[in-house]
Amino acid sequence: DPVKTLGDHLGMISMIEGWAFHMERLMLDRGYLEFYAKRMQELGPSLGFNIEDIEKYTKVLKFFALKLQLLRAGRMVIDPSIHSGNMTVDEAVKFFVEDCLQDEGFARNQVSYYTEKQGYQACYYAGTLHLEALKSLCHDIFRDCPLKESEVDEWFYRMFLQECGFMPLDLITEYIVKKALQEKQLMSSR
């Protein structure tokens, strides 16, 4: 699995950046942008601007949030492709522009940065995919238990935040799976 290999190789960086990106996606999924748009509509006049069409503003926020997700997914393709010789700089710029909806100037800057800092950019998405797979694994472990999906999520985040800190993802995975299996066994014995 290339995502796991990349996440393990980048270790703690993947955990930190993956966690940040995972939280951004979670906020989008749970309606935070709608909340933010309404709050900005309330505060706008005191900050010198008016948001009259809240639905349009929310759609614009969602578009940019999704565009950032495309950027991060594209980084996972471009970064290793450039360094393995499977993609030229010009091909990488074209990929960013056509497939990730980025403007050419920004795409050129990003690709230039990747040629100097290999691996780091890909860890945002790789770390997120790793964390989401781990959360899904926890749901599978607790499937036969009397827990709601939200309770499993709460357990996962509590374990992750309170007990794991900034360990590399492979160690976090090992620890959380072990704890989930122990927790399931305790529930079964009650």
mmCIF file of C-alpha atoms in Angstrom:
data_model
loop_
_atom_site.group_PDB
_atom_site.id
_atom_site.type_symbol
_atom_site.label_atom_id
_atom_site.label_comp_id
_atom_site.label_asym_id
_atom_site.label_seq_id
_atom_site.Cartn_x
_atom_site.Cartn_y
_atom_site.Cartn_z
ATOM 1 C CA ASP A 1 0.000 0.000 0.000
ATOM 2 C CA PRO A 2 1.829 3.146 -1.195
ATOM 3 C CA VAL A 3 -0.179 5.484 1.084
ATOM 4 C CA LYS A 4 0.741 3.474 4.189
ATOM 5 C CA THR A 5 4.367 3.257 3.061
ATOM 6 C CA LEU A 6 4.527 7.020 2.537
ATOM 7 C CA GLY A 7 2.764 7.680 5.858
ATOM 8 C CA ASP A 8 5.109 5.333 7.723
ATOM 9 C CA HIS A 9 8.160 6.853 6.042
ATOM 10 C CA LEU A 10 7.142 10.398 6.900
ATOM 11 C CA GLY A 11 6.002 9.347 10.381
ATOM 12 C CA MET A 12 5.216 12.228 12.663
ATOM 13 C CA ILE A 13 4.904 14.776 9.848
ATOM 14 C CA SER A 14 2.125 12.685 8.291
ATOM 15 C CA MET A 15 0.382 12.485 11.639
ATOM 16 C CA ILE A 16 0.486 16.237 12.247
ATOM 17 C CA GLU A 17 -0.432 17.377 8.735
ATOM 18 C CA GLY A 18 -2.813 14.453 8.244
ATOM 19 C CA TRP A 19 -4.607 15.327 11.475
ATOM 20 C CA ALA A 20 -4.984 18.961 10.387
ATOM 21 C CA PHE A 21 -6.390 17.999 6.995
ATOM 22 C CA HIS A 22 -8.638 15.339 8.539
ATOM 23 C CA MET A 23 -10.107 17.983 10.859
ATOM 24 C CA GLU A 24 -10.696 20.346 7.931
ATOM 25 C CA ARG A 25 -12.611 17.594 6.124
ATOM 26 C CA LEU A 26 -14.548 16.744 9.280
ATOM 27 C CA MET A 27 -15.544 20.395 9.729
ATOM 28 C CA LEU A 28 -16.743 20.518 6.126
ATOM 29 C CA ASP A 29 -18.728 17.278 6.554
ATOM 30 C CA ARG A 30 -20.325 18.476 9.789
ATOM 31 C CA GLY A 31 -21.548 21.800 8.422
ATOM 32 C CA TYR A 32 -18.989 24.154 9.921
ATOM 33 C CA LEU A 33 -18.866 26.250 6.753
ATOM 34 C CA GLU A 34 -22.573 26.978 7.053
ATOM 35 C CA PHE A 35 -22.017 28.080 10.659
ATOM 36 C CA TYR A 36 -19.017 30.191 9.616
ATOM 37 C CA ALA A 37 -20.972 31.817 6.775
ATOM 38 C CA LYS A 38 -23.818 32.775 9.120
ATOM 39 C CA ARG A 39 -21.366 34.144 11.675
ATOM 40 C CA MET A 40 -19.581 36.185 8.996
ATOM 41 C CA GLN A 41 -22.946 37.533 7.878
ATOM 42 C CA GLU A 42 -23.565 38.719 11.457
ATOM 43 C CA LEU A 43 -20.076 40.187 11.927
ATOM 44 C CA GLY A 44 -19.600 41.483 8.385
ATOM 45 C CA PRO A 45 -20.947 45.016 8.871
ATOM 46 C CA SER A 46 -18.660 45.627 11.866
ATOM 47 C CA LEU A 47 -15.707 44.434 9.742
ATOM 48 C CA GLY A 48 -16.620 46.611 6.780
ATOM 49 C CA PHE A 49 -18.403 44.167 4.451
ATOM 50 C CA ASN A 50 -21.884 42.789 3.896
ATOM 51 C CA ILE A 51 -22.870 39.249 3.008
ATOM 52 C CA GLU A 52 -26.336 39.491 1.530
ATOM 53 C CA ASP A 53 -26.652 36.069 -0.120
ATOM 54 C CA ILE A 54 -25.705 33.575 2.591
ATOM 55 C CA GLU A 55 -26.314 30.534 0.363
ATOM 56 C CA LYS A 56 -24.022 31.866 -2.365
ATOM 57 C CA TYR A 57 -21.330 32.738 0.202
ATOM 58 C CA THR A 58 -21.576 29.226 1.693
ATOM 59 C CA LYS A 59 -21.224 27.699 -1.783
ATOM 60 C CA VAL A 60 -18.130 29.813 -2.452
ATOM 61 C CA LEU A 61 -16.605 28.680 0.870
ATOM 62 C CA LYS A 62 -17.349 25.039 0.018
ATOM 63 C CA PHE A 63 -15.841 25.449 -3.444
ATOM 64 C CA PHE A 64 -12.585 26.762 -2.006
ATOM 65 C CA ALA A 65 -12.516 24.059 0.672
ATOM 66 C CA LEU A 66 -12.956 21.386 -2.008
ATOM 67 C CA LYS A 67 -10.371 23.099 -4.198
ATOM 68 C CA LEU A 68 -7.889 22.815 -1.299
ATOM 69 C CA GLN A 69 -8.711 19.114 -1.009
ATOM 70 C CA LEU A 70 -7.974 18.721 -4.724
ATOM 71 C CA LEU A 71 -4.673 20.534 -4.223
ATOM 72 C CA ARG A 72 -3.653 18.189 -1.430
ATOM 73 C CA ALA A 73 -4.701 15.094 -3.361
ATOM 74 C CA GLY A 74 -2.748 16.376 -6.356
ATOM 75 C CA ARG A 75 0.339 16.851 -4.205
ATOM 76 C CA MET A 76 0.240 13.145 -3.399
ATOM 77 C CA VAL A 77 0.467 12.372 -7.106
ATOM 78 C CA ILE A 78 2.881 15.080 -8.195
ATOM 79 C CA ASP A 79 5.478 14.979 -5.438
ATOM 80 C CA PRO A 80 6.523 11.330 -5.807
ATOM 81 C CA SER A 81 6.022 11.442 -9.592
ATOM 82 C CA ILE A 82 8.514 14.278 -10.028
ATOM 83 C CA HIS A 83 11.120 12.676 -7.776
ATOM 84 C CA SER A 84 10.792 9.249 -9.373
ATOM 85 C CA GLY A 85 11.193 10.720 -12.856
ATOM 86 C CA ASN A 86 7.666 9.745 -13.915
ATOM 87 C CA MET A 87 6.575 13.354 -14.421
ATOM 88 C CA THR A 88 8.383 16.433 -15.692
ATOM 89 C CA VAL A 89 8.003 19.852 -14.112
ATOM 90 C CA ASP A 90 5.847 20.999 -17.048
ATOM 91 C CA GLU A 91 3.644 17.896 -16.765
ATOM 92 C CA ALA A 92 3.249 18.539 -13.046
ATOM 93 C CA VAL A 93 2.205 22.144 -13.662
ATOM 94 C CA LYS A 94 -0.275 20.974 -16.322
ATOM 95 C CA PHE A 95 -1.681 18.362 -13.904
ATOM 96 C CA PHE A 96 -2.187 21.003 -11.200
ATOM 97 C CA VAL A 97 -3.900 23.377 -13.624
ATOM 98 C CA GLU A 98 -6.124 20.866 -15.427
ATOM 99 C CA ASP A 99 -6.871 18.262 -12.758
ATOM 100 C CA CYS A 100 -6.592 20.257 -9.525
ATOM 101 C CA LEU A 101 -8.123 23.550 -10.743
ATOM 102 C CA GLN A 102 -5.121 25.685 -9.735
ATOM 103 C CA ASP A 103 -3.945 28.724 -11.683
ATOM 104 C CA GLU A 104 -0.671 28.362 -13.569
ATOM 105 C CA GLY A 105 1.390 30.779 -11.473
ATOM 106 C CA PHE A 106 0.427 29.049 -8.244
ATOM 107 C CA ALA A 107 1.000 25.626 -9.833
ATOM 108 C CA ARG A 108 4.529 26.613 -10.939
ATOM 109 C CA ASN A 109 5.365 27.858 -7.429
ATOM 110 C CA GLN A 110 4.063 24.651 -5.872
ATOM 111 C CA VAL A 111 6.000 22.413 -8.256
ATOM 112 C CA SER A 112 9.158 24.456 -7.715
ATOM 113 C CA TYR A 113 8.753 24.011 -3.967
ATOM 114 C CA TYR A 114 8.323 20.233 -4.352
ATOM 115 C CA THR A 115 11.599 19.934 -6.194
ATOM 116 C CA GLU A 116 13.299 21.306 -3.063
ATOM 117 C CA LYS A 117 11.197 19.642 -0.319
ATOM 118 C CA GLN A 118 10.367 16.138 -1.452
ATOM 119 C CA GLY A 119 7.851 14.098 0.488
ATOM 120 C CA TYR A 120 6.502 16.754 2.807
ATOM 121 C CA GLN A 121 3.632 17.951 0.618
ATOM 122 C CA ALA A 122 2.274 14.463 0.056
ATOM 123 C CA CYS A 123 2.011 13.789 3.783
ATOM 124 C CA TYR A 124 -1.091 15.983 4.202
ATOM 125 C CA TYR A 125 -3.279 13.653 2.198
ATOM 126 C CA ALA A 126 -1.386 10.462 3.036
ATOM 127 C CA GLY A 127 -1.761 11.173 6.760
ATOM 128 C CA THR A 128 -5.450 11.945 6.346
ATOM 129 C CA LEU A 129 -6.098 8.721 4.449
ATOM 130 C CA HIS A 130 -4.208 6.779 7.111
ATOM 131 C CA LEU A 131 -6.232 8.359 9.942
ATOM 132 C CA GLU A 132 -9.521 7.808 8.134
ATOM 133 C CA ALA A 133 -8.611 4.150 7.520
ATOM 134 C CA LEU A 134 -7.752 3.792 11.217
ATOM 135 C CA LYS A 135 -11.049 5.372 12.261
ATOM 136 C CA SER A 136 -12.872 3.008 9.886
ATOM 137 C CA LEU A 137 -10.988 0.069 11.402
ATOM 138 C CA CYS A 138 -12.183 1.160 14.855
ATOM 139 C CA HIS A 139 -15.754 1.171 13.532
ATOM 140 C CA ASP A 140 -15.206 -2.373 12.241
ATOM 141 C CA ILE A 141 -13.810 -3.518 15.594
ATOM 142 C CA PHE A 142 -16.794 -2.059 17.483
ATOM 143 C CA ARG A 143 -19.380 -3.184 14.899
ATOM 144 C CA ASP A 144 -20.952 -5.825 17.168
ATOM 145 C CA CYS A 145 -20.927 -3.587 20.242
ATOM 146 C CA PRO A 146 -23.851 -1.454 21.426
ATOM 147 C CA LEU A 147 -22.127 1.813 20.448
ATOM 148 C CA LYS A 148 -23.522 4.409 18.074
ATOM 149 C CA GLU A 149 -21.275 5.649 15.262
ATOM 150 C CA SER A 150 -20.847 8.997 17.028
ATOM 151 C CA GLU A 151 -19.750 7.193 20.223
ATOM 152 C CA VAL A 152 -17.080 5.276 18.282
ATOM 153 C CA ASP A 153 -15.908 8.566 16.747
ATOM 154 C CA GLU A 154 -15.774 10.165 20.197
ATOM 155 C CA TRP A 155 -13.806 7.187 21.558
ATOM 156 C CA PHE A 156 -11.403 7.343 18.602
ATOM 157 C CA TYR A 157 -10.720 11.070 18.983
ATOM 158 C CA ARG A 158 -10.359 10.820 22.765
ATOM 159 C CA MET A 159 -7.841 7.985 22.427
ATOM 160 C CA PHE A 160 -6.023 9.750 19.650
ATOM 161 C CA LEU A 161 -5.803 13.154 21.300
ATOM 162 C CA GLN A 162 -5.352 12.177 24.937
ATOM 163 C CA GLU A 163 -3.165 9.138 24.679
ATOM 164 C CA CYS A 164 -1.206 9.260 21.441
ATOM 165 C CA GLY A 165 0.144 12.770 21.132
ATOM 166 C CA PHE A 166 2.598 13.245 18.295
ATOM 167 C CA MET A 167 3.707 9.685 17.673
ATOM 168 C CA PRO A 168 4.305 8.372 14.147
ATOM 169 C CA LEU A 169 1.192 6.972 12.484
ATOM 170 C CA ASP A 170 2.319 3.349 12.528
ATOM 171 C CA LEU A 171 2.722 3.490 16.328
ATOM 172 C CA ILE A 172 -0.604 5.303 16.718
ATOM 173 C CA THR A 173 -2.300 2.607 14.636
ATOM 174 C CA GLU A 174 -0.782 -0.192 16.683
ATOM 175 C CA TYR A 175 -1.756 1.497 19.965
ATOM 176 C CA ILE A 176 -5.331 2.415 19.016
ATOM 177 C CA VAL A 177 -6.117 -1.006 17.541
ATOM 178 C CA LYS A 178 -4.798 -2.666 20.709
ATOM 179 C CA LYS A 179 -6.911 -0.336 22.883
ATOM 180 C CA ALA A 180 -10.003 -0.861 20.699
ATOM 181 C CA LEU A 181 -9.702 -4.632 21.000
ATOM 182 C CA GLN A 182 -9.261 -4.345 24.779
ATOM 183 C CA GLU A 183 -12.271 -2.039 25.041
ATOM 184 C CA LYS A 184 -14.387 -4.405 22.937
ATOM 185 C CA GLN A 185 -13.385 -7.337 25.157
ATOM 186 C CA LEU A 186 -14.404 -5.356 28.277
ATOM 187 C CA MET A 187 -17.784 -4.549 26.725
ATOM 188 C CA SER A 188 -18.330 -8.198 25.831
ATOM 189 C CA SER A 189 -17.575 -9.354 29.367
ATOM 190 C CA ARG A 190 -20.135 -7.000 30.974
#
